[in-house]
Short mmCIF file of C-alpha atoms and ligand atoms in Angstrom, two decimals:
data_model
loop_
_atom_site.label_atom_id
_atom_site.label_comp_id
_atom_site.label_asym_id
_atom_site.label_seq_id
_atom_site.Cartn_x
_atom_site.Cartn_y
_atom_site.Cartn_z
CA MET A 69 -0.30 -0.16 -0.13
CA SER A 70 1.30 3.18 -0.92
CA GLU A 71 1.66 6.15 1.37
CA LYS A 72 -1.33 8.17 0.20
CA SER A 73 -3.73 5.73 0.46
CA HIS A 74 -2.94 5.10 3.81
CA LYS A 75 -6.22 4.51 5.81
CA PRO A 76 -6.76 7.55 8.78
CA ARG A 77 -5.97 6.23 11.87
CA THR A 78 -8.91 6.16 13.85
CA ALA A 79 -9.67 5.48 17.57
CA ILE A 80 -12.92 4.99 19.49
CA ALA A 81 -13.57 6.96 22.59
CA ILE A 82 -16.56 5.12 25.20
CA MET A 83 -17.77 7.81 27.29
CA ALA A 84 -18.46 6.07 30.66
CA ALA A 85 -17.43 8.22 33.02
CA GLY A 86 -20.86 9.65 34.17
CA LYS A 87 -22.58 9.07 38.18
CA GLY A 88 -25.95 8.05 36.33
CA THR A 89 -28.10 10.34 38.89
CA ARG A 90 -31.46 9.08 37.35
CA LEU A 91 -30.65 5.37 38.32
CA LYS A 92 -30.55 6.72 41.79
CA SER A 93 -27.73 4.29 42.55
CA LYS A 94 -24.44 4.11 44.77
CA HIS A 95 -22.67 2.11 42.02
CA PRO A 96 -21.52 3.48 38.30
CA LYS A 97 -23.89 3.26 35.84
CA VAL A 98 -21.80 1.84 33.19
CA LEU A 99 -21.94 -0.97 35.49
CA HIS A 100 -25.19 -1.85 36.11
CA GLU A 101 -25.88 -5.35 33.99
CA VAL A 102 -28.38 -6.01 31.10
CA GLY A 103 -28.13 -9.47 29.58
CA GLY A 104 -25.88 -10.63 32.64
CA LYS A 105 -23.12 -8.15 31.85
CA PRO A 106 -22.39 -4.51 32.46
CA LEU A 107 -23.27 -1.96 30.37
CA LEU A 108 -19.84 -1.07 29.28
CA ALA A 109 -18.76 -4.49 29.05
CA HIS A 110 -21.68 -4.43 25.87
CA VAL A 111 -20.40 -1.35 24.03
CA ILE A 112 -16.53 -2.56 24.17
CA ALA A 113 -17.47 -5.90 23.24
CA SER A 114 -18.90 -4.49 19.88
CA ALA A 115 -16.05 -1.86 19.45
CA ARG A 116 -13.63 -4.55 19.36
CA LYS A 117 -15.16 -6.24 16.23
CA VAL A 118 -15.21 -2.85 14.44
CA ALA A 119 -12.01 -3.59 11.73
CA ALA A 120 -11.12 0.52 11.34
CA ALA A 121 -10.65 1.14 15.09
CA GLU A 122 -6.82 0.87 15.84
CA ASP A 123 -7.36 1.48 19.92
CA ILE A 124 -10.42 2.00 22.62
CA TYR A 125 -9.72 4.56 24.90
CA ALA A 126 -12.92 4.11 27.75
CA ILE A 127 -13.53 8.22 29.55
CA ILE A 128 -13.87 7.27 32.99
CA GLY A 129 -14.51 9.21 36.35
CA HIS A 130 -17.45 8.73 38.68
CA GLU A 131 -15.59 5.25 40.63
CA ALA A 132 -13.21 5.32 37.88
CA ASP A 133 -10.77 2.46 39.31
CA LEU A 134 -13.98 0.14 40.25
CA VAL A 135 -14.81 0.78 36.67
CA GLN A 136 -11.43 -0.41 35.20
CA ARG A 137 -10.78 -3.20 37.23
CA THR A 138 -14.42 -4.18 36.16
CA VAL A 139 -13.61 -4.13 32.19
CA GLY A 140 -9.45 -3.60 32.28
CA ASP A 141 -9.09 -7.54 31.46
CA THR A 142 -10.53 -6.41 27.36
CA GLY A 143 -7.23 -4.48 26.76
CA ILE A 144 -8.45 -1.23 26.44
CA ARG A 145 -6.98 1.72 27.51
CA PHE A 146 -8.33 4.43 29.84
CA VAL A 147 -8.31 8.22 30.23
CA ARG A 148 -9.58 9.81 33.37
CA GLN A 149 -12.44 12.60 33.76
CA GLU A 150 -12.28 14.59 37.21
CA PRO A 151 -14.58 15.55 38.05
CA GLN A 152 -17.41 15.06 35.44
CA ARG A 153 -18.37 18.23 34.04
CA GLY A 154 -20.57 16.78 30.90
CA THR A 155 -20.17 15.00 27.60
CA GLY A 156 -18.25 17.34 25.90
CA HIS A 157 -15.99 17.74 28.91
CA ALA A 158 -15.42 14.39 28.72
CA LEU A 159 -13.53 14.56 25.45
CA MET A 160 -11.51 17.85 26.53
CA CYS A 161 -10.09 15.36 28.73
CA ALA A 162 -9.19 12.81 26.29
CA ALA A 163 -7.52 15.73 24.00
CA LYS A 164 -4.18 14.03 24.89
CA ALA A 165 -4.54 10.92 24.40
CA LEU A 166 -6.35 11.19 21.04
CA ALA A 167 -4.10 14.18 19.59
CA ASN A 168 -2.32 11.39 16.69
CA TYR A 169 -5.37 9.83 15.09
CA GLU A 170 -7.21 11.40 12.38
CA THR A 171 -10.83 10.04 13.29
CA VAL A 172 -12.88 9.45 16.75
CA ILE A 173 -15.56 7.54 16.89
CA VAL A 174 -17.37 8.55 20.22
CA LEU A 175 -19.66 5.84 21.71
CA SER A 176 -21.84 6.32 24.80
CA GLY A 177 -20.91 3.74 27.54
CA ASP A 178 -24.97 3.44 28.99
CA ALA A 179 -26.01 2.32 25.13
CA PRO A 180 -25.23 -1.35 24.74
CA LEU A 181 -27.00 -2.99 21.86
CA ILE A 182 -25.10 -1.05 19.35
CA SER A 183 -23.70 -3.55 17.01
CA SER A 184 -20.33 -3.23 15.20
CA ALA A 185 -21.75 -2.63 11.92
CA THR A 186 -23.59 0.18 12.62
CA ILE A 187 -20.38 1.73 14.18
CA GLN A 188 -18.81 1.01 10.87
CA LYS A 189 -21.40 2.45 8.97
CA LEU A 190 -20.98 5.55 10.47
CA CYS A 191 -17.39 5.59 10.46
CA ASP A 192 -17.19 4.47 6.52
CA PHE A 193 -19.84 7.33 6.04
CA HIS A 194 -18.02 9.93 7.77
CA GLU A 195 -14.91 9.46 6.06
CA ARG A 196 -16.28 8.97 2.65
CA ASN A 197 -17.90 12.70 2.95
CA ARG A 198 -15.04 14.17 4.85
CA ALA A 199 -17.15 15.59 7.74
CA ALA A 200 -15.83 17.48 10.76
CA MET A 201 -18.66 15.57 12.48
CA THR A 202 -21.06 13.04 11.93
CA LEU A 203 -23.69 11.93 14.11
CA LEU A 204 -25.45 8.83 14.25
CA SER A 205 -29.18 9.95 14.66
CA ALA A 206 -32.59 7.87 14.90
CA HIS A 207 -36.13 8.35 14.12
CA LEU A 208 -37.92 7.16 17.17
CA GLU A 209 -41.83 6.99 17.98
CA ASN A 210 -41.23 8.55 21.31
CA PRO A 211 -38.28 10.71 21.12
CA THR A 212 -39.09 12.10 25.32
CA GLY A 213 -35.19 12.97 26.93
CA TYR A 214 -33.04 12.66 23.78
CA GLY A 215 -31.63 15.49 22.09
CA ARG A 216 -33.06 16.45 19.15
CA VAL A 217 -31.38 16.92 15.27
CA LEU A 218 -32.17 20.20 13.63
CA ARG A 219 -31.62 19.70 10.24
CA SER A 220 -30.46 22.45 7.31
CA GLY A 221 -33.06 21.54 5.16
CA SER A 222 -35.77 18.70 4.67
CA LYS A 223 -33.22 16.70 1.92
CA SER A 224 -30.04 17.35 3.26
CA ASN A 225 -27.51 15.17 5.33
CA ASP A 226 -26.76 18.83 6.81
CA VAL A 227 -27.17 19.34 10.72
CA LYS A 228 -27.57 22.92 11.89
CA ALA A 229 -27.30 22.08 15.97
CA ILE A 230 -28.72 19.46 18.52
CA VAL A 231 -30.70 20.64 20.97
CA GLU A 232 -31.56 18.69 24.08
CA GLU A 233 -35.06 17.79 25.61
CA LYS A 234 -34.82 20.21 28.48
CA SER A 235 -33.96 23.49 26.09
CA CYS A 236 -36.24 22.57 23.44
CA THR A 237 -39.14 24.84 22.24
CA PRO A 238 -42.74 23.10 21.88
CA ALA A 239 -41.87 23.32 18.44
CA GLN A 240 -38.59 21.48 18.43
CA ARG A 241 -39.90 18.41 21.12
CA LYS A 242 -42.36 17.56 18.11
CA ILE A 243 -39.04 16.26 16.14
CA ARG A 244 -38.73 12.73 16.17
CA GLU A 245 -35.19 12.59 14.82
CA ILE A 246 -33.01 11.86 17.44
CA ASN A 247 -28.98 12.03 18.29
CA SER A 248 -28.29 8.62 19.10
CA GLY A 249 -25.06 9.72 21.36
CA PHE A 250 -23.16 8.29 18.75
CA TYR A 251 -20.62 10.30 16.87
CA ALA A 252 -17.74 10.59 14.49
CA PHE A 253 -15.07 13.11 14.38
CA SER A 254 -12.26 14.82 12.57
CA VAL A 255 -9.68 14.91 15.52
CA GLN A 256 -8.35 18.04 14.34
CA ALA A 257 -11.58 20.20 13.89
CA LEU A 258 -13.02 18.57 17.23
CA PHE A 259 -10.19 19.78 19.36
CA ALA A 260 -9.59 22.77 17.38
CA HIS A 261 -13.01 24.09 18.63
CA ILE A 262 -14.06 21.95 21.74
CA GLU A 263 -12.64 25.10 23.86
CA GLU A 264 -15.34 27.15 21.89
CA LEU A 265 -18.18 24.62 24.12
CA LYS A 266 -20.15 26.83 26.97
CA THR A 267 -22.22 25.97 30.22
CA ASP A 268 -24.55 28.01 28.98
CA ASN A 269 -27.91 25.48 29.91
CA PRO A 270 -29.96 23.87 32.04
CA HIS A 271 -27.10 21.77 33.81
CA GLY A 272 -24.38 23.81 33.36
CA GLU A 273 -22.28 21.34 31.62
CA TYR A 274 -19.92 21.16 28.53
CA TYR A 275 -22.33 19.40 25.83
CA LEU A 276 -20.16 17.36 23.33
CA THR A 277 -23.71 18.22 21.19
CA ASP A 278 -23.34 21.54 21.39
CA MET A 279 -20.07 20.87 18.39
CA ALA A 280 -22.77 20.90 15.98
CA ALA A 281 -23.40 24.51 16.09
CA VAL A 282 -19.85 25.23 17.02
CA LEU A 283 -18.35 23.34 14.22
CA ARG A 284 -21.51 24.87 11.70
CA ARG A 285 -20.08 28.29 13.10
CA ALA A 286 -16.71 27.62 11.45
CA LYS A 287 -18.11 26.63 8.37
CA LYS A 288 -17.33 23.08 8.95
CA ARG A 289 -19.30 20.18 7.93
CA VAL A 290 -21.43 18.61 10.35
CA LEU A 291 -23.67 15.97 8.74
CA ALA A 292 -26.29 12.92 10.44
CA VAL A 293 -26.72 9.38 9.33
CA GLN A 294 -29.73 7.93 10.07
CA THR A 295 -29.53 4.34 11.67
CA GLU A 296 -31.84 1.66 9.94
CA ASN A 297 -31.93 0.22 13.41
CA PRO A 298 -33.23 2.35 15.90
CA SER A 299 -33.68 -0.35 18.53
CA GLU A 300 -29.98 -0.33 18.40
CA ILE A 301 -29.29 3.31 19.76
CA LEU A 302 -31.69 3.37 23.35
CA GLY A 303 -29.58 4.36 26.02
CA SER A 304 -30.45 3.35 29.95
CA ASN A 305 -30.66 6.13 32.08
CA THR A 306 -33.31 5.22 34.52
CA ARG A 307 -33.85 1.58 35.97
CA ALA A 308 -37.33 1.54 33.67
CA GLU A 309 -35.07 1.77 30.62
CA LEU A 310 -32.37 -0.69 32.12
CA VAL A 311 -34.88 -3.36 32.84
CA GLU A 312 -36.25 -2.59 28.89
CA LEU A 313 -33.12 -3.29 27.27
CA ASP A 314 -32.43 -6.15 29.63
CA GLN A 315 -35.90 -7.80 28.38
CA LYS A 316 -34.90 -7.03 24.62
CA MET A 317 -31.20 -8.54 24.81
CA ARG A 318 -32.77 -11.37 26.47
CA MET A 319 -35.38 -12.00 23.90
CA GLU A 320 -33.16 -11.45 21.15
CA LYS A 321 -30.79 -14.55 23.33
CA CYS A 322 -33.41 -16.36 23.45
CA ARG A 323 -34.35 -16.08 19.61
CA GLU A 324 -30.65 -16.75 18.43
CA LEU A 325 -31.25 -20.34 20.63
CA MET A 326 -34.30 -20.97 19.18
CA ALA A 327 -33.28 -20.77 15.90
CA ASP A 328 -30.17 -23.04 16.37
CA GLY A 329 -32.50 -25.83 17.59
CA VAL A 330 -33.71 -25.26 20.72
CA THR A 331 -36.88 -25.11 22.95
CA ILE A 332 -37.71 -22.62 25.23
CA PHE A 333 -41.17 -22.49 26.49
CA ASN A 334 -41.98 -19.10 27.64
CA PRO A 335 -38.82 -17.37 27.08
CA ALA A 336 -40.05 -14.35 28.63
CA SER A 337 -39.76 -15.76 31.88
CA CYS A 338 -36.59 -17.40 31.44
CA VAL A 339 -33.51 -15.41 32.31
CA ILE A 340 -30.37 -16.33 29.68
CA ASP A 341 -27.02 -14.69 29.95
CA SER A 342 -25.69 -13.78 26.55
CA GLU A 343 -22.49 -16.31 27.02
CA VAL A 344 -24.47 -19.26 27.29
CA GLU A 345 -24.29 -21.93 25.06
CA ILE A 346 -27.14 -24.49 24.16
CA GLY A 347 -26.71 -27.80 22.22
CA ALA A 348 -29.66 -28.65 19.61
CA ASP A 349 -32.76 -30.54 20.93
CA THR A 350 -32.18 -29.04 24.27
CA THR A 351 -35.45 -28.04 25.83
CA ILE A 352 -35.83 -24.78 28.76
CA GLU A 353 -39.18 -25.22 30.59
CA PRO A 354 -40.57 -21.60 31.83
CA PHE A 355 -39.03 -20.00 34.52
CA VAL A 356 -35.02 -20.82 34.25
CA GLN A 357 -31.95 -18.88 34.35
CA LEU A 358 -29.06 -19.90 32.69
CA LEU A 359 -26.40 -17.55 33.85
CA GLY A 360 -22.54 -16.75 33.23
CA LYS A 361 -20.65 -18.48 31.40
CA THR A 362 -22.68 -22.02 31.32
CA ARG A 363 -22.63 -24.91 28.33
CA ILE A 364 -25.23 -27.28 27.98
CA GLY A 365 -25.24 -30.06 25.34
CA SER A 366 -27.71 -31.27 23.55
CA ASP A 367 -30.99 -33.39 24.31
CA CYS A 368 -31.28 -31.95 27.64
CA ARG A 369 -34.13 -31.09 29.71
CA ILE A 370 -34.11 -28.11 32.06
CA ARG A 371 -37.25 -28.26 33.98
CA SER A 372 -38.49 -25.25 35.76
CA TYR A 373 -36.98 -22.97 38.51
CA SER A 374 -34.03 -24.10 38.25
CA VAL A 375 -30.91 -21.79 38.19
CA VAL A 376 -27.39 -22.94 36.27
CA GLN A 377 -24.60 -20.54 36.83
CA ASN A 378 -21.00 -21.17 35.21
CA SER A 379 -21.72 -24.76 35.06
CA GLN A 380 -20.94 -27.68 32.41
CA ILE A 381 -23.68 -29.82 31.57
CA ALA A 382 -22.89 -32.61 28.84
CA ASP A 383 -25.42 -34.20 26.85
CA SER A 384 -28.75 -35.90 27.83
CA VAL A 385 -28.95 -34.42 31.13
CA MET A 386 -32.16 -34.48 33.02
CA ILE A 387 -32.35 -31.21 35.36
CA ARG A 388 -35.46 -31.44 37.48
CA PRO A 389 -37.33 -28.91 38.78
CA GLY A 390 -35.80 -26.50 41.24
CA CYS A 391 -32.12 -27.41 41.18
CA VAL A 392 -29.31 -24.82 42.25
CA LEU A 393 -26.24 -25.28 40.13
CA ASP A 394 -22.85 -22.98 40.57
CA GLY A 395 -19.43 -24.07 39.09
CA ALA A 396 -20.74 -27.57 38.62
CA ARG A 397 -19.83 -30.14 35.83
CA VAL A 398 -22.44 -32.54 35.07
CA GLU A 399 -21.65 -35.75 32.44
CA THR A 400 -23.73 -37.37 29.74
CA GLY A 401 -27.18 -38.82 30.95
CA ALA A 402 -26.77 -37.83 34.60
CA VAL A 403 -30.03 -36.72 36.28
CA LEU A 404 -30.16 -34.22 38.88
CA GLY A 405 -33.06 -32.86 41.58
CA PRO A 406 -35.97 -32.22 42.12
CA TYR A 407 -34.43 -29.82 44.37
CA SER A 408 -30.44 -30.68 44.33
CA HIS A 409 -28.11 -27.91 45.19
CA LEU A 410 -24.99 -28.60 43.43
CA ARG A 411 -22.05 -25.95 44.46
CA PRO A 412 -18.72 -25.11 43.21
CA GLY A 413 -16.27 -27.95 42.29
CA SER A 414 -19.22 -30.88 41.55
CA GLU A 415 -18.57 -33.20 39.46
CA ILE A 416 -21.15 -35.68 38.40
CA GLY A 417 -20.69 -38.53 36.24
CA GLU A 418 -21.91 -40.37 33.41
CA GLY A 419 -25.21 -41.51 34.27
CA ALA A 420 -25.09 -40.52 38.11
CA HIS A 421 -28.26 -39.66 39.76
CA VAL A 422 -28.02 -36.66 42.59
CA GLY A 423 -31.81 -36.56 43.88
CA ASN A 424 -33.79 -34.34 46.26
CA PHE A 425 -32.06 -32.15 49.06
CA VAL A 426 -29.18 -33.77 48.23
CA GLU A 427 -25.91 -30.64 48.58
CA THR A 428 -22.53 -31.68 46.92
CA LYS A 429 -19.69 -29.55 46.92
CA LYS A 430 -15.90 -30.07 45.55
CA VAL A 431 -17.16 -33.47 45.20
CA LYS A 432 -16.48 -36.43 42.33
CA LEU A 433 -19.40 -38.67 41.86
CA GLY A 434 -18.22 -41.50 39.69
CA LYS A 435 -20.04 -42.82 36.95
CA LYS A 436 -24.01 -44.56 37.90
CA SER A 437 -23.12 -43.53 41.25
CA LYS A 438 -26.43 -42.50 42.97
CA ALA A 439 -27.01 -40.06 46.18
CA ASN A 440 -30.86 -39.53 45.79
CA HIS A 441 -32.27 -38.11 49.18
CA LEU A 442 -31.42 -35.63 52.03
CA THR A 443 -27.66 -36.15 51.75
CA TYR A 444 -24.40 -33.38 52.21
CA LEU A 445 -21.30 -34.66 50.40
CA GLY A 446 -18.41 -32.02 50.67
CA ASP A 447 -14.74 -32.73 49.53
CA ALA A 448 -15.44 -36.29 48.77
CA GLU A 449 -14.37 -38.39 46.09
CA ILE A 450 -16.83 -41.28 44.92
CA GLY A 451 -16.12 -43.78 42.55
CA GLU A 452 -18.21 -45.81 40.32
CA GLY A 453 -21.40 -47.47 40.95
CA VAL A 454 -21.83 -46.84 44.55
CA ASN A 455 -24.80 -46.44 46.39
CA ILE A 456 -25.58 -43.35 48.90
CA GLY A 457 -28.65 -44.11 51.05
CA ALA A 458 -30.51 -40.99 52.21
CA GLY A 459 -29.66 -38.97 54.95
CA THR A 460 -25.76 -39.44 54.17
CA ILE A 461 -23.48 -36.93 55.62
CA THR A 462 -19.34 -36.33 54.93
CA CYS A 463 -18.36 -34.57 57.89
CA ASN A 464 -15.59 -32.85 56.31
CA TYR A 465 -15.10 -29.96 59.17
CA ASP A 466 -13.92 -30.46 61.90
CA GLY A 467 -13.78 -26.97 62.99
CA VAL A 468 -10.77 -25.80 61.83
CA HIS A 469 -9.66 -27.56 58.40
CA LYS A 470 -11.65 -29.67 55.70
CA HIS A 471 -10.91 -33.29 55.32
CA THR A 472 -11.50 -35.42 52.04
CA THR A 473 -13.78 -38.80 52.42
CA VAL A 474 -12.93 -41.37 50.04
CA ILE A 475 -15.35 -44.20 48.81
CA GLU A 476 -13.96 -46.19 46.12
CA ASP A 477 -15.70 -48.50 43.52
CA GLY A 478 -18.98 -50.30 44.37
CA VAL A 479 -19.77 -49.42 48.14
CA PHE A 480 -23.04 -49.38 49.08
CA VAL A 481 -23.51 -46.35 51.99
CA GLY A 482 -26.60 -47.41 54.18
CA SER A 483 -29.31 -44.64 55.04
CA ASP A 484 -28.17 -42.38 58.21
CA SER A 485 -24.72 -42.52 57.90
CA THR A 486 -21.75 -40.12 59.47
CA LEU A 487 -18.81 -40.17 57.36
CA VAL A 488 -16.14 -38.34 59.30
CA ALA A 489 -13.14 -37.29 57.48
CA PRO A 490 -10.41 -38.36 56.61
CA VAL A 491 -12.11 -41.33 56.15
CA LYS A 492 -11.77 -44.25 53.33
CA LEU A 493 -14.39 -46.82 52.52
CA GLY A 494 -12.64 -49.42 50.38
CA LYS A 495 -13.86 -50.93 47.29
CA GLY A 496 -16.81 -52.44 47.54
CA SER A 497 -16.98 -52.05 51.12
CA TYR A 498 -21.00 -52.23 52.92
CA VAL A 499 -21.71 -49.45 55.76
CA GLY A 500 -24.86 -50.19 58.10
CA ALA A 501 -27.65 -48.03 58.78
CA ALA A 502 -27.36 -45.41 61.24
CA SER A 503 -23.55 -46.17 61.64
CA CYS A 504 -20.83 -43.82 62.57
CA SER A 505 -17.71 -44.27 60.36
CA ARG A 506 -14.24 -42.85 61.10
CA LEU A 507 -10.76 -43.39 61.18
C1 UD1 B 292 -26.79 12.27 25.64
C2 UD1 B 292 -26.91 13.68 24.59
C3 UD1 B 292 -28.41 13.90 23.83
C4 UD1 B 292 -28.87 12.24 23.43
C5 UD1 B 292 -28.33 10.68 24.34
C6 UD1 B 292 -28.51 9.10 23.70
C7 UD1 B 292 -25.54 15.02 25.72
C8 UD1 B 292 -25.41 16.24 26.08
N1 UD1 B 292 -26.82 14.54 25.45
O1 UD1 B 292 -28.05 12.70 26.68
O2 UD1 B 292 -28.47 14.59 23.09
O3 UD1 B 292 -29.97 11.84 22.88
O4 UD1 B 292 -27.03 10.99 24.91
O5 UD1 B 292 -28.44 8.49 24.75
O6 UD1 B 292 -24.60 14.60 25.04
N2 UD1 B 292 -20.60 10.73 30.60
C9 UD1 B 292 -19.00 11.43 30.78
N3 UD1 B 292 -18.76 12.19 31.23
C10 UD1 B 292 -19.52 13.25 31.96
C11 UD1 B 292 -21.13 12.91 31.56
C12 UD1 B 292 -21.37 11.97 31.01
O7 UD1 B 292 -18.45 9.96 30.48
O8 UD1 B 292 -19.46 14.04 32.35
C13 UD1 B 292 -20.93 9.64 29.90
C14 UD1 B 292 -22.04 9.06 30.52
O9 UD1 B 292 -21.48 7.97 31.30
C15 UD1 B 292 -22.69 8.57 29.51
C16 UD1 B 292 -22.82 9.04 28.18
O10 UD1 B 292 -21.56 9.98 28.70
O11 UD1 B 292 -21.98 7.00 29.33
C17 UD1 B 292 -23.88 10.06 28.21
O12 UD1 B 292 -24.26 10.85 29.26
P1 UD1 B 292 -25.76 10.81 29.91
O13 UD1 B 292 -25.81 11.76 30.75
O14 UD1 B 292 -26.38 9.27 29.85
O15 UD1 B 292 -26.50 11.62 28.47
P2 UD1 B 292 -27.71 11.71 28.05
O16 UD1 B 292 -28.50 12.72 29.02
O17 UD1 B 292 -28.04 10.44 27.83
CA1 CA B 293 -27.98 8.30 28.30
#
């Protein structure tokens, strides 16, 4: 590639410093979750898929350390905005970091549905038209709360100004073309004029939206490109909006899963996080929650009121009603529940059964072994073909330390047995009902 055709250097800056006053929360707005992930994590994920963007910056301020810690593993860079004096001020604080780029795409950290394709289109449009500022606009049936776009003429892409809801005249309030809060700027034009922003508005803040009028006054080109998917730009300023976005995202996730062969009865009652994977021919009954990095194979059935988090479930597994799994691994053909509680480190073998009111923690339960009723199994290695009778307890804790119980293949443990760890039951041994086994 010759020097002349070298592509402009493009950065993405995500505004994420705001407090989120309207959420009435002590936690930073961009860490509030939808679809099981912080708002900001969704925006970062889309930004990272934009081929044109060389570097991604998040502008952080309110609870900055916490925000940085939460999304730090994405490898993006951070700029601090202290104190937070508006979206225009956020970009002022990023001036030094962005100085060497030609184009900056500005995203809002509280609008998580934005897709990489839409960001890319905004960027392409901006560069093709050599604009100083291009804003992504949308046509909304209900524009309440958003900034309105004032065009220079009905046919042109040129923008005169953006007017915030609070400053709108009654006539302007009727405009349905709104500012999405996503922009592309020529870095040179933005920072040559950003100091012209004023704080003469109801919030006393520097509005980035005022750059439209500022750049127009400087005879620069300000354009708007309308998105084809208005739902992508929805922001989340209030709890009600957060919940709306969450539902949209989860319904979309259910649609994707169903398209891939998963049956989900009553999807509106289910809570399925964005990173969950499920194989074809698996059935999810109403009121099921599948959270975090959970993976479920094919031909499984997850019955109502089960909550499965960060767990790996193989094929043909039956999870009966009311089970709670966290950090568990369940092999092919196993049957759980009703009302089993599998805590972290539970490994349930092929064809094994874990029944009612059985709690497991850090346990390996071998192939075809059974613990069907009223049992606690913690810190235990249990072989294949073992029968654990009703009411069996591994006493793994002596008040100071945890100890291991080893139960070898083919052992029969009678009902109401107490196994005081450390203890080992050799292959094929038989423990009578109501006994206490110890070293
Ligand atoms: C903004 C736009 C509005 C647009 C809407 C789209 C302004 C003045 N208005 O309004 O025209 O229709 O988005 O959703 O920009 N932030 C900072 N530092 C600050 C203030 C905010 O980083 O000092 C961040 C926030 O964390 C948030 C984003 O900027 O992620 C947008 O700020 P917010 O206060 O939500 O703006 P809106 O009122 O929604
Ligand atoms: Ca917002």
